Tab-separated table of N, CA and C in Angstrom:
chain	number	residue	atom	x	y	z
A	192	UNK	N	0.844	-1.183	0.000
A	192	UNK	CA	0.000	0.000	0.000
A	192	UNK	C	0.888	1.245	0.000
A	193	UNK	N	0.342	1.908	-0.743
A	193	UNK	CA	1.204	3.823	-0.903
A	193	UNK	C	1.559	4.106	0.274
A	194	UNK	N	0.521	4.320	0.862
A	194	UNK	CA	-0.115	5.498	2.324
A	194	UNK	C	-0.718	4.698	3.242
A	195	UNK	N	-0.942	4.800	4.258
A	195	UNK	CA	-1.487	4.220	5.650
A	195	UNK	C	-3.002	4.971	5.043
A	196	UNK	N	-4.140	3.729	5.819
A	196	UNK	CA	-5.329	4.878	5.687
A	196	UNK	C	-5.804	5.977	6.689
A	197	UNK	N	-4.407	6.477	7.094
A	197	UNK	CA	-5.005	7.846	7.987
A	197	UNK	C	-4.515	8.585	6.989
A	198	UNK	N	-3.818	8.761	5.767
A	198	UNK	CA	-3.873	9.543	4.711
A	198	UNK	C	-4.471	9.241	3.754
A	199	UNK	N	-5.340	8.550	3.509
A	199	UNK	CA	-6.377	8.444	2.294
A	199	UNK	C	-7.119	9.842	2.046
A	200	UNK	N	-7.497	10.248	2.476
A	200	UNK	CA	-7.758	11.962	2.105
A	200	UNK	C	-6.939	12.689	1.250
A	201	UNK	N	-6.081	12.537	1.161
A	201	UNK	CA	-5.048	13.480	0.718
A	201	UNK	C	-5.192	13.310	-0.750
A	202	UNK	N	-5.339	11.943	-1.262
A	202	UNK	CA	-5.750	11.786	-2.458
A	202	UNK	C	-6.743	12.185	-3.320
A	203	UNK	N	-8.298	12.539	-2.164
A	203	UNK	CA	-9.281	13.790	-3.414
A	203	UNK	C	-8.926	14.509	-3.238
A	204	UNK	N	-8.217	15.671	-1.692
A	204	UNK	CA	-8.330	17.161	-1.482
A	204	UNK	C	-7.171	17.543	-2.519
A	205	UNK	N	-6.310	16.810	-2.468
A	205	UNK	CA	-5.008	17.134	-3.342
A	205	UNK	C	-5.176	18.143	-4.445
A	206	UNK	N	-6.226	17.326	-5.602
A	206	UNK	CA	-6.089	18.438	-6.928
A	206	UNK	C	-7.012	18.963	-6.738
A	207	UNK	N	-8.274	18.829	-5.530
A	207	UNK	CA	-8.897	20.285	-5.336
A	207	UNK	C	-8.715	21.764	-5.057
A	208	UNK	N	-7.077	21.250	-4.178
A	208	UNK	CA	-6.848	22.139	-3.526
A	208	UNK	C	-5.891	22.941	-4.307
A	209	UNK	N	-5.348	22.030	-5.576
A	209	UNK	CA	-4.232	22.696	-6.708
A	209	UNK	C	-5.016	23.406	-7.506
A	210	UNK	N	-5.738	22.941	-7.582
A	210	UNK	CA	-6.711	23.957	-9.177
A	210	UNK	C	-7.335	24.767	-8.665
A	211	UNK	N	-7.585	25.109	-7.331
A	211	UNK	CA	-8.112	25.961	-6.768
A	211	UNK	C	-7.774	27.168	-6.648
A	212	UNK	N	-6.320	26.789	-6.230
A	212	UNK	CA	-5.099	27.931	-5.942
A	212	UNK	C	-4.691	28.556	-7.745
A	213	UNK	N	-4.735	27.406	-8.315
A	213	UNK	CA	-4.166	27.834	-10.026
A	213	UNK	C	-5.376	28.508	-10.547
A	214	UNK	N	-6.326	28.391	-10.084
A	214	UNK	CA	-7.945	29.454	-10.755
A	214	UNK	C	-7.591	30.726	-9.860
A	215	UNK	N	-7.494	30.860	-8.548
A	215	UNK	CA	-6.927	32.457	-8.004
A	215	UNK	C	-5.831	32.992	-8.449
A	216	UNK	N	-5.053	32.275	-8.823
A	216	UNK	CA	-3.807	33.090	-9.295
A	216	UNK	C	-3.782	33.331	-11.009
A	217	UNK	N	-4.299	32.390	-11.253
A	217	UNK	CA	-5.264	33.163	-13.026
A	217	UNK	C	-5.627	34.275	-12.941
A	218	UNK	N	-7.169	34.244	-12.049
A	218	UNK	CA	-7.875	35.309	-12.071
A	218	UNK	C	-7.229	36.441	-11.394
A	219	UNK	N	-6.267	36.297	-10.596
A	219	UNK	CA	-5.733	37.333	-9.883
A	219	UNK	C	-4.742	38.465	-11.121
A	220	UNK	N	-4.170	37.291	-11.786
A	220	UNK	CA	-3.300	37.396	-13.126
A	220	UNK	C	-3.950	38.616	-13.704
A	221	UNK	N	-5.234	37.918	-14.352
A	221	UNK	CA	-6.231	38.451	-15.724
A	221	UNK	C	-6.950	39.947	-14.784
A	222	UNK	N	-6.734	39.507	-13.565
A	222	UNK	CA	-7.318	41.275	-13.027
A	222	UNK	C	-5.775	42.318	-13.186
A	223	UNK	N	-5.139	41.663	-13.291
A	223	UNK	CA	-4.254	42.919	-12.754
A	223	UNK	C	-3.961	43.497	-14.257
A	224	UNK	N	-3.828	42.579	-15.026
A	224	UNK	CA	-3.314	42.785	-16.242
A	224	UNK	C	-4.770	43.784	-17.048
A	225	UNK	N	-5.871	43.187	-16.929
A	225	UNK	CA	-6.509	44.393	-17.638
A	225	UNK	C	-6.968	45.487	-16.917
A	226	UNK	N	-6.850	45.712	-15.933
A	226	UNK	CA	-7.001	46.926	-14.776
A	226	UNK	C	-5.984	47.900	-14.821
A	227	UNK	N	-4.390	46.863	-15.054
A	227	UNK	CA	-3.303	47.969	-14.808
A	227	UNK	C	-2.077	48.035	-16.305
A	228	UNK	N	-2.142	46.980	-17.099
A	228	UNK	CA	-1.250	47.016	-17.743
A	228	UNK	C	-1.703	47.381	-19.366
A	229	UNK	N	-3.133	46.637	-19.602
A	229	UNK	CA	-3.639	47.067	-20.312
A	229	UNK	C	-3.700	49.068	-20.575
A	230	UNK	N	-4.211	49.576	-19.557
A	230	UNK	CA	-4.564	50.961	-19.357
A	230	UNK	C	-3.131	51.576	-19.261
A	231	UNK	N	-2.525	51.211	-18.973
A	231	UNK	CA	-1.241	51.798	-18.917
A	231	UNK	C	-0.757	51.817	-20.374
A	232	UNK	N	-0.642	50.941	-21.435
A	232	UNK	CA	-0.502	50.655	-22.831
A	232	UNK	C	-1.226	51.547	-23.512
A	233	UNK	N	-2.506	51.894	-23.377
A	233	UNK	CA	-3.399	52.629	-23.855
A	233	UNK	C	-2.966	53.902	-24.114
A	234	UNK	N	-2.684	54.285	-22.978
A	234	UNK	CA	-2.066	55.555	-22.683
A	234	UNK	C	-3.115	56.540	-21.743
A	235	UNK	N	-4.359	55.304	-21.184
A	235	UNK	CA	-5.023	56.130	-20.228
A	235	UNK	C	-4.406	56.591	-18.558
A	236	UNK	N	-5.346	56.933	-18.068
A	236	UNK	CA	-4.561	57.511	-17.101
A	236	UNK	C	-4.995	56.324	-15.723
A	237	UNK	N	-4.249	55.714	-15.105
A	237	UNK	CA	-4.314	54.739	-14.077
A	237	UNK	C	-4.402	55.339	-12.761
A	238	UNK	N	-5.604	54.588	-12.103
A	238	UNK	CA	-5.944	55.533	-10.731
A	238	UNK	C	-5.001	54.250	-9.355
C-alpha cells in the first residue's frame, strides 16, 4: 500500500486544492493585467 489509511484523504483534497489555488492566481493574473497594464498601454490615465 502507498499510504497508511489515515492519509487516504489526501488523495481527493489534493487536486482540489491545486486547481483551486491555479484558478486564483489566473484570475488574480487576468485582473491585474486588464485593470493595470492594459490601461497603462493605452495611454489612459491609471488611478
Amino acid at each position: 500500500m502507498l499510504a497508511s489509511s489515515e492519509f487516504q484523504w489526501f488523495y481527493w483534497i489534493a487536486p482540489i486544492l491545486v486547481l483551486s489555488f491555479l484558478a486564483i492566481v489566473a484570475g488574480l493574473s487576468m485582473g491585474y493585467i486588464r485593470r493595470v497594464l492594459v490601461p497603462r498601454y493605452r495611454g489612459k490615465r491609471v488611478e
